[in-house]
Amino acid sequence: LPLEERLQRRIIDGEKNGLEDDLAEALRDTPALDIVNNTLLAGMKVVGELFGSGQMQLPFVLQSAEVMKSAVAYLEPHMEKTDAEGKGTIVLATVRGDVHDIGKNLVDIILSNNGFNVVNIGIKQPVSAILDAAEEHKADVIGMSGLLVKSTVIMKENLEELNQRKLAADYPVILGGAALTRAYVEQDLHEIYEGEVRYARDAFEGLRLMDALIA
Ligand code: B1M
């Protein structure tokens, strides 16, 4: 198989053997981030489709996720970094009840490499933990990720909690994850949240939003 297809196959099949050799080969003429965005994410997309249509069972999805994580860890040191530092702080979490973190961790990498201070508090985080971290680290922005449809409801509840605690003016919020839509965030949630709430389709939009919100 050609290299790109081989790498996608490794994600889909959850096959780690030989992964690093293939990634090293890909790095010879492709920037690390392009390998993630164009090749590896395409593999994860297929995994999602196979799982969604019942052609792939959960343990295999988990294996694919592990391979994806290993690949990103291998590529991370090869990603471009700016010299900028201390551009602002974001607390990043996957919301309560949701374990999906590959996207959140990519957002962490992209923002960190571009001079933001990222406080990544992990998965299944209740709003109280998010707010504690935001206060402790004097966050400029709160970022929430969630991939389950259920998580879109939790995000709404979290925004309501911020309203109730009169914290909306302090914390612009960036939301991301596959179950969200731009309209849900920028219309429905925008209507209820008393601060700024924005939708990031991918990690780069997250970066652009951070630059805009903090400027
Ligand atoms: Co799950 N899962 N999963 N899963 N899983 C989905 C999300 C699903 C759509 C699959 C499907 O049915 N086709 C489906 C949700 C359906 C729904 O809610 N309607 C689903 C399900 C059902 C489940 C379980 C319930 C299955 C079960 O137990 N029966 C279970 C849930 C457990 C829980 O959360 N409580 C479950 C478990 C798992 C695994 C553990 C096996 C594994 C996760 C491993 C891990 O993350 N450590 C897993 C995986 C891998 C997936 C799919 C296949 C791939 C997700 C992924 O990593 N994509 C997924 C299918 C899909 O998404 N279509 C699926 C790659 C990643 C880079 O993309 O996270 O979208 P994503 O991030 C993007 C953008 O969204 C954005 O930037 C990223 C880069 O571009 N972004 C942000 C994300 N967060 C952001 C935050 C920002 C900014 C941008 O700022 C704050």
PDB file of C-alpha atoms and ligand atoms in Angstrom:
ATOM      1  CA  LEU A   1       0.000   0.000   0.000  1.00  0.00           C
ATOM      2  CA  PRO A   2       1.138   3.591  -0.542  1.00  0.00           C
ATOM      3  CA  LEU A   3       2.361   5.246   2.677  1.00  0.00           C
ATOM      4  CA  GLU A   4      -0.689   7.419   3.295  1.00  0.00           C
ATOM      5  CA  GLU A   5      -3.083   4.507   2.909  1.00  0.00           C
ATOM      6  CA  ARG A   6      -0.864   2.330   5.059  1.00  0.00           C
ATOM      7  CA  LEU A   7      -1.033   4.887   7.868  1.00  0.00           C
ATOM      8  CA  GLN A   8      -4.796   5.141   7.578  1.00  0.00           C
ATOM      9  CA  ARG A   9      -5.035   1.355   7.649  1.00  0.00           C
ATOM     10  CA  ARG A  10      -3.007   1.301  10.866  1.00  0.00           C
ATOM     11  CA  ILE A  11      -5.547   3.617  12.512  1.00  0.00           C
ATOM     12  CA  ILE A  12      -8.516   1.682  11.185  1.00  0.00           C
ATOM     13  CA  ASP A  13      -7.051  -1.729  12.069  1.00  0.00           C
ATOM     14  CA  GLY A  14      -5.628  -0.521  15.393  1.00  0.00           C
ATOM     15  CA  GLU A  15      -2.209  -1.825  14.371  1.00  0.00           C
ATOM     16  CA  LYS A  16       0.726  -0.252  16.175  1.00  0.00           C
ATOM     17  CA  ASN A  17       3.499  -2.466  14.781  1.00  0.00           C
ATOM     18  CA  GLY A  18       5.583  -0.502  12.319  1.00  0.00           C
ATOM     19  CA  LEU A  19       3.672   2.710  13.043  1.00  0.00           C
ATOM     20  CA  GLU A  20       6.736   4.723  13.977  1.00  0.00           C
ATOM     21  CA  ASP A  21       8.659   3.631  10.888  1.00  0.00           C
ATOM     22  CA  ASP A  22       5.789   4.762   8.693  1.00  0.00           C
ATOM     23  CA  LEU A  23       5.482   8.063  10.524  1.00  0.00           C
ATOM     24  CA  ALA A  24       9.219   8.683  10.241  1.00  0.00           C
ATOM     25  CA  GLU A  25       8.967   8.043   6.518  1.00  0.00           C
ATOM     26  CA  ALA A  26       5.986  10.378   6.175  1.00  0.00           C
ATOM     27  CA  LEU A  27       7.839  13.119   8.067  1.00  0.00           C
ATOM     28  CA  ARG A  28      10.508  13.202   5.369  1.00  0.00           C
ATOM     29  CA  ASP A  29       8.251  15.180   3.076  1.00  0.00           C
ATOM     30  CA  THR A  30       5.104  16.057   5.015  1.00  0.00           C
ATOM     31  CA  PRO A  31       4.811  18.420   8.000  1.00  0.00           C
ATOM     32  CA  ALA A  32       3.707  16.642  11.185  1.00  0.00           C
ATOM     33  CA  LEU A  33       0.444  18.561  11.457  1.00  0.00           C
ATOM     34  CA  ASP A  34      -0.519  17.729   7.890  1.00  0.00           C
ATOM     35  CA  ILE A  35       0.012  14.052   8.634  1.00  0.00           C
ATOM     36  CA  VAL A  36      -2.412  14.362  11.556  1.00  0.00           C
ATOM     37  CA  ASN A  37      -4.988  16.457   9.742  1.00  0.00           C
ATOM     38  CA  ASN A  38      -4.983  14.873   6.331  1.00  0.00           C
ATOM     39  CA  THR A  39      -4.041  11.282   6.943  1.00  0.00           C
ATOM     40  CA  LEU A  40      -4.676  10.169  10.514  1.00  0.00           C
ATOM     41  CA  LEU A  41      -7.948  12.032  11.034  1.00  0.00           C
ATOM     42  CA  ALA A  42      -9.255  10.507   7.812  1.00  0.00           C
ATOM     43  CA  GLY A  43      -8.558   7.105   9.364  1.00  0.00           C
ATOM     44  CA  MET A  44     -10.451   8.032  12.542  1.00  0.00           C
ATOM     45  CA  LYS A  45     -13.344   9.212  10.412  1.00  0.00           C
ATOM     46  CA  VAL A  46     -13.604   5.761   8.846  1.00  0.00           C
ATOM     47  CA  VAL A  47     -13.493   4.210  12.324  1.00  0.00           C
ATOM     48  CA  GLY A  48     -16.408   6.429  13.362  1.00  0.00           C
ATOM     49  CA  GLU A  49     -18.391   5.393  10.293  1.00  0.00           C
ATOM     50  CA  LEU A  50     -17.719   1.687  10.792  1.00  0.00           C
ATOM     51  CA  PHE A  51     -18.642   1.928  14.468  1.00  0.00           C
ATOM     52  CA  GLY A  52     -21.740   3.993  13.747  1.00  0.00           C
ATOM     53  CA  SER A  53     -22.975   1.485  11.200  1.00  0.00           C
ATOM     54  CA  GLY A  54     -22.362  -1.486  13.479  1.00  0.00           C
ATOM     55  CA  GLN A  55     -19.470  -2.877  11.441  1.00  0.00           C
ATOM     56  CA  MET A  56     -16.902  -2.309  14.156  1.00  0.00           C
ATOM     57  CA  GLN A  57     -17.129  -3.199  17.830  1.00  0.00           C
ATOM     58  CA  LEU A  58     -16.138  -0.900  20.669  1.00  0.00           C
ATOM     59  CA  PRO A  59     -12.895  -2.674  21.755  1.00  0.00           C
ATOM     60  CA  PHE A  60     -11.567  -2.171  18.234  1.00  0.00           C
ATOM     61  CA  VAL A  61     -12.515   1.498  18.314  1.00  0.00           C
ATOM     62  CA  LEU A  62     -10.504   1.755  21.498  1.00  0.00           C
ATOM     63  CA  GLN A  63      -7.507   0.148  19.788  1.00  0.00           C
ATOM     64  CA  SER A  64      -7.795   2.608  16.926  1.00  0.00           C
ATOM     65  CA  ALA A  65      -7.891   5.451  19.436  1.00  0.00           C
ATOM     66  CA  GLU A  66      -4.733   4.092  21.085  1.00  0.00           C
ATOM     67  CA  VAL A  67      -2.913   4.017  17.765  1.00  0.00           C
ATOM     68  CA  MET A  68      -4.086   7.537  17.032  1.00  0.00           C
ATOM     69  CA  LYS A  69      -2.769   8.710  20.390  1.00  0.00           C
ATOM     70  CA  SER A  70       0.602   7.009  19.852  1.00  0.00           C
ATOM     71  CA  ALA A  71       0.877   8.595  16.429  1.00  0.00           C
ATOM     72  CA  VAL A  72       0.129  12.070  17.759  1.00  0.00           C
ATOM     73  CA  ALA A  73       2.625  11.580  20.611  1.00  0.00           C
ATOM     74  CA  TYR A  74       5.289  10.538  18.103  1.00  0.00           C
ATOM     75  CA  LEU A  75       4.583  13.499  15.833  1.00  0.00           C
ATOM     76  CA  GLU A  76       4.223  16.161  18.495  1.00  0.00           C
ATOM     77  CA  PRO A  77       7.941  16.980  18.896  1.00  0.00           C
ATOM     78  CA  HIS A  78       8.083  17.549  15.144  1.00  0.00           C
ATOM     79  CA  MET A  79       5.336  20.151  15.128  1.00  0.00           C
ATOM     80  CA  GLU A  80       6.128  23.796  14.558  1.00  0.00           C
ATOM     81  CA  LYS A  81       6.182  25.968  17.603  1.00  0.00           C
ATOM     82  CA  THR A  82       6.172  29.737  17.847  1.00  0.00           C
ATOM     83  CA  ASP A  83       8.503  31.496  20.241  1.00  0.00           C
ATOM     84  CA  ALA A  84       5.591  33.459  21.646  1.00  0.00           C
ATOM     85  CA  GLU A  85       4.724  32.655  25.225  1.00  0.00           C
ATOM     86  CA  GLY A  86       2.188  33.666  27.807  1.00  0.00           C
ATOM     87  CA  LYS A  87      -0.428  34.818  25.318  1.00  0.00           C
ATOM     88  CA  GLY A  88      -3.179  33.869  27.743  1.00  0.00           C
ATOM     89  CA  THR A  89      -4.598  30.939  29.663  1.00  0.00           C
ATOM     90  CA  ILE A  90      -7.332  28.489  28.743  1.00  0.00           C
ATOM     91  CA  VAL A  91      -8.779  25.768  30.930  1.00  0.00           C
ATOM     92  CA  LEU A  92      -9.623  22.831  28.717  1.00  0.00           C
ATOM     93  CA  ALA A  93     -11.854  19.906  29.664  1.00  0.00           C
ATOM     94  CA  THR A  94     -13.991  17.164  28.235  1.00  0.00           C
ATOM     95  CA  VAL A  95     -17.354  17.619  29.919  1.00  0.00           C
ATOM     96  CA  ARG A  96     -19.035  15.439  32.520  1.00  0.00           C
ATOM     97  CA  GLY A  97     -19.880  11.921  31.349  1.00  0.00           C
ATOM     98  CA  ASP A  98     -17.765  12.058  28.216  1.00  0.00           C
ATOM     99  CA  VAL A  99     -14.450  10.215  27.797  1.00  0.00           C
ATOM    100  CA  HIS A 100     -13.493  11.340  24.289  1.00  0.00           C
ATOM    101  CA  ASP A 101     -10.240  13.244  24.451  1.00  0.00           C
ATOM    102  CA  ILE A 102      -8.291  12.886  21.220  1.00  0.00           C
ATOM    103  CA  GLY A 103      -9.696  16.124  19.823  1.00  0.00           C
ATOM    104  CA  LYS A 104      -9.285  17.990  23.094  1.00  0.00           C
ATOM    105  CA  ASN A 105      -5.676  16.893  23.333  1.00  0.00           C
ATOM    106  CA  LEU A 106      -5.012  18.055  19.788  1.00  0.00           C
ATOM    107  CA  VAL A 107      -6.435  21.435  20.710  1.00  0.00           C
ATOM    108  CA  ASP A 108      -4.074  21.442  23.709  1.00  0.00           C
ATOM    109  CA  ILE A 109      -1.070  20.769  21.446  1.00  0.00           C
ATOM    110  CA  ILE A 110      -1.977  23.414  18.874  1.00  0.00           C
ATOM    111  CA  LEU A 111      -2.669  26.114  21.466  1.00  0.00           C
ATOM    112  CA  SER A 112       0.409  25.262  23.537  1.00  0.00           C
ATOM    113  CA  ASN A 113       2.619  25.333  20.448  1.00  0.00           C
ATOM    114  CA  ASN A 114       1.252  28.760  19.656  1.00  0.00           C
ATOM    115  CA  GLY A 115       2.081  30.427  22.928  1.00  0.00           C
ATOM    116  CA  PHE A 116      -1.028  29.833  25.030  1.00  0.00           C
ATOM    117  CA  ASN A 117      -0.927  28.421  28.512  1.00  0.00           C
ATOM    118  CA  VAL A 118      -3.238  25.395  28.476  1.00  0.00           C
ATOM    119  CA  VAL A 119      -4.548  23.885  31.681  1.00  0.00           C
ATOM    120  CA  ASN A 120      -5.892  20.564  30.443  1.00  0.00           C
ATOM    121  CA  ILE A 121      -7.872  19.006  33.273  1.00  0.00           C
ATOM    122  CA  GLY A 122      -8.901  15.856  31.439  1.00  0.00           C
ATOM    123  CA  ILE A 123     -12.099  13.960  30.741  1.00  0.00           C
ATOM    124  CA  LYS A 124     -15.493  13.623  32.491  1.00  0.00           C
ATOM    125  CA  GLN A 125     -15.089  16.949  34.242  1.00  0.00           C
ATOM    126  CA  PRO A 126     -18.042  18.379  36.159  1.00  0.00           C
ATOM    127  CA  VAL A 127     -18.602  22.090  35.830  1.00  0.00           C
ATOM    128  CA  SER A 128     -17.418  22.647  39.411  1.00  0.00           C
ATOM    129  CA  ALA A 129     -13.971  21.244  38.550  1.00  0.00           C
ATOM    130  CA  ILE A 130     -13.797  23.379  35.419  1.00  0.00           C
ATOM    131  CA  LEU A 131     -14.656  26.503  37.366  1.00  0.00           C
ATOM    132  CA  ASP A 132     -12.230  25.681  40.178  1.00  0.00           C
ATOM    133  CA  ALA A 133      -9.416  25.277  37.650  1.00  0.00           C
ATOM    134  CA  ALA A 134     -10.406  28.485  35.879  1.00  0.00           C
ATOM    135  CA  GLU A 135     -10.269  30.395  39.131  1.00  0.00           C
ATOM    136  CA  GLU A 136      -7.056  28.793  40.331  1.00  0.00           C
ATOM    137  CA  HIS A 137      -5.218  29.451  37.073  1.00  0.00           C
ATOM    138  CA  LYS A 138      -6.836  32.820  36.389  1.00  0.00           C
ATOM    139  CA  ALA A 139      -8.053  31.556  33.049  1.00  0.00           C
ATOM    140  CA  ASP A 140      -8.891  34.003  30.291  1.00  0.00           C
ATOM    141  CA  VAL A 141     -11.050  31.469  28.471  1.00  0.00           C
ATOM    142  CA  ILE A 142     -12.830  28.199  29.231  1.00  0.00           C
ATOM    143  CA  GLY A 143     -12.752  25.495  26.564  1.00  0.00           C
ATOM    144  CA  MET A 144     -15.105  22.534  26.651  1.00  0.00           C
ATOM    145  CA  SER A 145     -15.015  19.504  24.427  1.00  0.00           C
ATOM    146  CA  GLY A 146     -17.622  16.780  24.065  1.00  0.00           C
ATOM    147  CA  LEU A 147     -18.483  14.245  21.384  1.00  0.00           C
ATOM    148  CA  LEU A 148     -21.684  12.725  22.654  1.00  0.00           C
ATOM    149  CA  VAL A 149     -25.055  14.254  21.852  1.00  0.00           C
ATOM    150  CA  LYS A 150     -25.631  14.154  25.610  1.00  0.00           C
ATOM    151  CA  SER A 151     -22.595  16.409  26.042  1.00  0.00           C
ATOM    152  CA  THR A 152     -24.214  19.194  24.056  1.00  0.00           C
ATOM    153  CA  VAL A 153     -26.893  19.334  26.759  1.00  0.00           C
ATOM    154  CA  ILE A 154     -24.285  19.268  29.518  1.00  0.00           C
ATOM    155  CA  MET A 155     -22.502  22.183  27.869  1.00  0.00           C
ATOM    156  CA  LYS A 156     -25.734  24.149  27.953  1.00  0.00           C
ATOM    157  CA  GLU A 157     -26.179  23.344  31.648  1.00  0.00           C
ATOM    158  CA  ASN A 158     -22.589  24.396  32.294  1.00  0.00           C
ATOM    159  CA  LEU A 159     -23.192  27.762  30.650  1.00  0.00           C
ATOM    160  CA  GLU A 160     -26.305  28.203  32.774  1.00  0.00           C
ATOM    161  CA  GLU A 161     -24.220  27.478  35.848  1.00  0.00           C
ATOM    162  CA  LEU A 162     -21.739  30.177  34.813  1.00  0.00           C
ATOM    163  CA  ASN A 163     -24.640  32.584  34.390  1.00  0.00           C
ATOM    164  CA  GLN A 164     -25.965  31.693  37.800  1.00  0.00           C
ATOM    165  CA  ARG A 165     -22.628  32.187  39.473  1.00  0.00           C
ATOM    166  CA  LYS A 166     -22.299  35.556  37.704  1.00  0.00           C
ATOM    167  CA  LEU A 167     -19.124  34.393  35.980  1.00  0.00           C
ATOM    168  CA  ALA A 168     -20.236  34.770  32.374  1.00  0.00           C
ATOM    169  CA  ALA A 169     -18.619  38.162  31.944  1.00  0.00           C
ATOM    170  CA  ASP A 170     -15.306  36.766  33.204  1.00  0.00           C
ATOM    171  CA  TYR A 171     -15.121  33.751  30.953  1.00  0.00           C
ATOM    172  CA  PRO A 172     -15.571  33.633  27.210  1.00  0.00           C
ATOM    173  CA  VAL A 173     -16.213  29.999  26.295  1.00  0.00           C
ATOM    174  CA  ILE A 174     -15.048  27.982  23.301  1.00  0.00           C
ATOM    175  CA  LEU A 175     -16.941  24.784  22.542  1.00  0.00           C
ATOM    176  CA  GLY A 176     -15.857  21.986  20.246  1.00  0.00           C
ATOM    177  CA  GLY A 177     -16.572  18.371  19.423  1.00  0.00           C
ATOM    178  CA  ALA A 178     -18.282  16.327  16.782  1.00  0.00           C
ATOM    179  CA  ALA A 179     -21.838  16.410  18.197  1.00  0.00           C
ATOM    180  CA  LEU A 180     -22.054  20.205  18.160  1.00  0.00           C
ATOM    181  CA  THR A 181     -23.137  22.354  15.281  1.00  0.00           C
ATOM    182  CA  ARG A 182     -22.245  25.961  14.662  1.00  0.00           C
ATOM    183  CA  ALA A 183     -25.912  26.924  14.767  1.00  0.00           C
ATOM    184  CA  TYR A 184     -26.478  25.243  18.132  1.00  0.00           C
ATOM    185  CA  VAL A 185     -23.573  27.100  19.692  1.00  0.00           C
ATOM    186  CA  GLU A 186     -23.748  30.454  17.970  1.00  0.00           C
ATOM    187  CA  GLN A 187     -27.527  30.776  17.997  1.00  0.00           C
ATOM    188  CA  ASP A 188     -29.107  28.610  20.713  1.00  0.00           C
ATOM    189  CA  LEU A 189     -26.340  28.758  23.288  1.00  0.00           C
ATOM    190  CA  HIS A 190     -25.435  32.323  22.375  1.00  0.00           C
ATOM    191  CA  GLU A 191     -28.970  33.272  23.377  1.00  0.00           C
ATOM    192  CA  ILE A 192     -28.743  31.795  26.823  1.00  0.00           C
ATOM    193  CA  TYR A 193     -25.144  32.590  27.784  1.00  0.00           C
ATOM    194  CA  GLU A 194     -24.551  36.005  29.238  1.00  0.00           C
ATOM    195  CA  GLY A 195     -20.913  36.007  28.086  1.00  0.00           C
ATOM    196  CA  GLU A 196     -19.217  35.140  24.775  1.00  0.00           C
ATOM    197  CA  VAL A 197     -19.679  31.621  23.496  1.00  0.00           C
ATOM    198  CA  ARG A 198     -18.046  30.460  20.289  1.00  0.00           C
ATOM    199  CA  TYR A 199     -17.878  27.284  18.243  1.00  0.00           C
ATOM    200  CA  ALA A 200     -14.599  25.798  17.027  1.00  0.00           C
ATOM    201  CA  ARG A 201     -14.951  23.287  14.219  1.00  0.00           C
ATOM    202  CA  ASP A 202     -11.366  22.165  14.635  1.00  0.00           C
ATOM    203  CA  ALA A 203      -8.234  22.934  16.584  1.00  0.00           C
ATOM    204  CA  PHE A 204      -7.205  25.714  14.205  1.00  0.00           C
ATOM    205  CA  GLU A 205     -10.464  27.513  14.599  1.00  0.00           C
ATOM    206  CA  GLY A 206      -9.874  27.150  18.344  1.00  0.00           C
ATOM    207  CA  LEU A 207      -6.533  28.885  17.872  1.00  0.00           C
ATOM    208  CA  ARG A 208      -8.043  31.695  15.802  1.00  0.00           C
ATOM    209  CA  LEU A 209     -10.730  32.197  18.436  1.00  0.00           C
ATOM    210  CA  MET A 210      -8.171  32.341  21.231  1.00  0.00           C
ATOM    211  CA  ASP A 211      -6.236  34.993  19.333  1.00  0.00           C
ATOM    212  CA  ALA A 212      -9.439  36.970  18.774  1.00  0.00           C
ATOM    213  CA  LEU A 213     -10.879  36.581  22.271  1.00  0.00           C
ATOM    214  CA  ILE A 214      -7.696  37.517  24.044  1.00  0.00           C
ATOM    215  CA  ALA A 215      -6.505  40.320  21.758  1.00  0.00           C
TER     216      ALA A 215
HETATM  217 CO1  B1M B   1     -17.052   7.052  20.920  1.00  0.00          CO
HETATM  218  N1  B1M B   1     -18.624   7.788  20.060  1.00  0.00           N
HETATM  219  N2  B1M B   1     -18.139   6.255  22.301  1.00  0.00           N
HETATM  220  N3  B1M B   1     -15.403   6.285  21.569  1.00  0.00           N
HETATM  221  N4  B1M B   1     -16.235   7.628  19.329  1.00  0.00           N
HETATM  222  C1  B1M B   1     -18.423   8.686  18.919  1.00  0.00           C
HETATM  223  C2  B1M B   1     -18.341  10.135  19.374  1.00  0.00           C
HETATM  224  C3  B1M B   1     -19.699   8.389  18.031  1.00  0.00           C
HETATM  225  C4  B1M B   1     -20.147   9.549  17.133  1.00  0.00           C
HETATM  226  C5  B1M B   1     -19.439   7.112  17.213  1.00  0.00           C
HETATM  227  C6  B1M B   1     -20.587   6.721  16.315  1.00  0.00           C
HETATM  228  O1  B1M B   1     -21.585   6.251  16.775  1.00  0.00           O
HETATM  229  N5  B1M B   1     -20.445   6.885  15.022  1.00  0.00           N
HETATM  230  C7  B1M B   1     -20.758   8.024  19.161  1.00  0.00           C
HETATM  231  C8  B1M B   1     -21.589   9.197  19.723  1.00  0.00           C
HETATM  232  C9  B1M B   1     -23.030   9.131  19.309  1.00  0.00           C
HETATM  233  C10 B1M B   1     -23.909  10.119  20.000  1.00  0.00           C
HETATM  234  O2  B1M B   1     -23.699  10.674  21.019  1.00  0.00           O
HETATM  235  N6  B1M B   1     -25.002  10.343  19.343  1.00  0.00           N
HETATM  236  C11 B1M B   1     -19.881   7.398  20.212  1.00  0.00           C
HETATM  237  C12 B1M B   1     -20.348   6.546  21.239  1.00  0.00           C
HETATM  238  C13 B1M B   1     -21.797   6.138  21.143  1.00  0.00           C
HETATM  239  C14 B1M B   1     -19.524   6.082  22.273  1.00  0.00           C
HETATM  240  C15 B1M B   1     -19.937   5.224  23.479  1.00  0.00           C
HETATM  241  C16 B1M B   1     -21.248   5.631  24.154  1.00  0.00           C
HETATM  242  C17 B1M B   1     -19.983   3.766  23.041  1.00  0.00           C
HETATM  243  C18 B1M B   1     -20.437   2.784  24.062  1.00  0.00           C
HETATM  244  O3  B1M B   1     -19.927   2.705  25.160  1.00  0.00           O
HETATM  245  N7  B1M B   1     -21.415   2.037  23.679  1.00  0.00           N
HETATM  246  C19 B1M B   1     -18.729   5.432  24.426  1.00  0.00           C
HETATM  247  C20 B1M B   1     -18.942   6.702  25.265  1.00  0.00           C
HETATM  248  C21 B1M B   1     -18.189   6.685  26.528  1.00  0.00           C
HETATM  249  C22 B1M B   1     -18.348   8.024  27.224  1.00  0.00           C
HETATM  250  O4  B1M B   1     -17.915   9.061  26.719  1.00  0.00           O
HETATM  251  N8  B1M B   1     -19.001   7.987  28.373  1.00  0.00           N
HETATM  252  C23 B1M B   1     -17.630   5.702  23.449  1.00  0.00           C
HETATM  253  C24 B1M B   1     -16.290   5.395  23.663  1.00  0.00           C
HETATM  254  C25 B1M B   1     -15.272   5.601  22.754  1.00  0.00           C
HETATM  255  C26 B1M B   1     -13.839   5.095  22.936  1.00  0.00           C
HETATM  256  C27 B1M B   1     -13.384   5.102  24.382  1.00  0.00           C
HETATM  257  C28 B1M B   1     -13.760   3.680  22.401  1.00  0.00           C
HETATM  258  C29 B1M B   1     -13.055   6.039  21.964  1.00  0.00           C
HETATM  259  C30 B1M B   1     -12.521   7.316  22.625  1.00  0.00           C
HETATM  260  C31 B1M B   1     -11.084   7.224  23.037  1.00  0.00           C
HETATM  261  C32 B1M B   1     -10.543   8.562  23.463  1.00  0.00           C
HETATM  262  O5  B1M B   1     -10.950   9.619  23.053  1.00  0.00           O
HETATM  263  N9  B1M B   1      -9.577   8.486  24.341  1.00  0.00           N
HETATM  264  C33 B1M B   1     -14.168   6.461  21.008  1.00  0.00           C
HETATM  265  C34 B1M B   1     -13.927   7.019  19.707  1.00  0.00           C
HETATM  266  C35 B1M B   1     -12.488   6.999  19.248  1.00  0.00           C
HETATM  267  C36 B1M B   1     -14.962   7.563  18.915  1.00  0.00           C
HETATM  268  C37 B1M B   1     -14.898   8.098  17.452  1.00  0.00           C
HETATM  269  C38 B1M B   1     -14.878   6.868  16.547  1.00  0.00           C
HETATM  270  C39 B1M B   1     -13.737   8.999  17.086  1.00  0.00           C
HETATM  271  C40 B1M B   1     -13.561  10.225  17.964  1.00  0.00           C
HETATM  272  C41 B1M B   1     -12.238  10.898  17.700  1.00  0.00           C
HETATM  273  O6  B1M B   1     -11.282  10.742  18.455  1.00  0.00           O
HETATM  274  N10 B1M B   1     -12.140  11.621  16.580  1.00  0.00           N
HETATM  275  C42 B1M B   1     -16.242   8.913  17.370  1.00  0.00           C
HETATM  276  C43 B1M B   1     -16.782   9.074  15.972  1.00  0.00           C
HETATM  277  C44 B1M B   1     -16.909  10.533  15.543  1.00  0.00           C
HETATM  278  O7  B1M B   1     -16.452  11.443  16.179  1.00  0.00           O
HETATM  279  N11 B1M B   1     -17.592  10.733  14.463  1.00  0.00           N
HETATM  280  C45 B1M B   1     -17.043   8.333  18.470  1.00  0.00           C
HETATM  281  C46 B1M B   1     -10.927  12.316  16.194  1.00  0.00           C
HETATM  282  C47 B1M B   1     -10.862  13.675  16.924  1.00  0.00           C
HETATM  283  C48 B1M B   1      -9.583  14.412  16.556  1.00  0.00           C
HETATM  284  O8  B1M B   1     -11.969  14.439  16.525  1.00  0.00           O
HETATM  285  O9  B1M B   1     -12.795  14.744  18.895  1.00  0.00           O
HETATM  286  O10 B1M B   1     -14.190  15.513  16.908  1.00  0.00           O
HETATM  287  P1  B1M B   1     -12.873  15.299  17.522  1.00  0.00           P
HETATM  288  O11 B1M B   1     -12.085  16.680  17.618  1.00  0.00           O
HETATM  289  C49 B1M B   1     -11.940  17.575  16.540  1.00  0.00           C
HETATM  290  C50 B1M B   1     -13.037  18.636  16.482  1.00  0.00           C
HETATM  291  O12 B1M B   1     -14.284  18.174  16.925  1.00  0.00           O
HETATM  292  C51 B1M B   1     -12.488  19.775  17.283  1.00  0.00           C
HETATM  293  O13 B1M B   1     -11.105  19.714  17.017  1.00  0.00           O
HETATM  294  C52 B1M B   1     -10.679  18.358  16.850  1.00  0.00           C
HETATM  295  C53 B1M B   1      -9.620  18.333  15.787  1.00  0.00           C
HETATM  296  O14 B1M B   1     -10.083  18.798  14.568  1.00  0.00           O
HETATM  297  N12 B1M B   1     -12.635  19.827  18.732  1.00  0.00           N
HETATM  298  C54 B1M B   1     -12.445  21.002  19.393  1.00  0.00           C
HETATM  299  C55 B1M B   1     -12.934  18.908  19.632  1.00  0.00           C
HETATM  300  N13 B1M B   1     -12.944  19.411  20.860  1.00  0.00           N
HETATM  301  C56 B1M B   1     -12.651  20.709  20.750  1.00  0.00           C
HETATM  302  C57 B1M B   1     -12.543  21.707  21.722  1.00  0.00           C
HETATM  303  C58 B1M B   1     -12.227  22.997  21.287  1.00  0.00           C
HETATM  304  C59 B1M B   1     -11.999  23.264  19.948  1.00  0.00           C
HETATM  305  C60 B1M B   1     -12.112  22.284  18.983  1.00  0.00           C
HETATM  306  O15 B1M B   1     -12.083  24.029  22.131  1.00  0.00           O
HETATM  307  C61 B1M B   1     -12.482  23.876  23.451  1.00  0.00           C
END
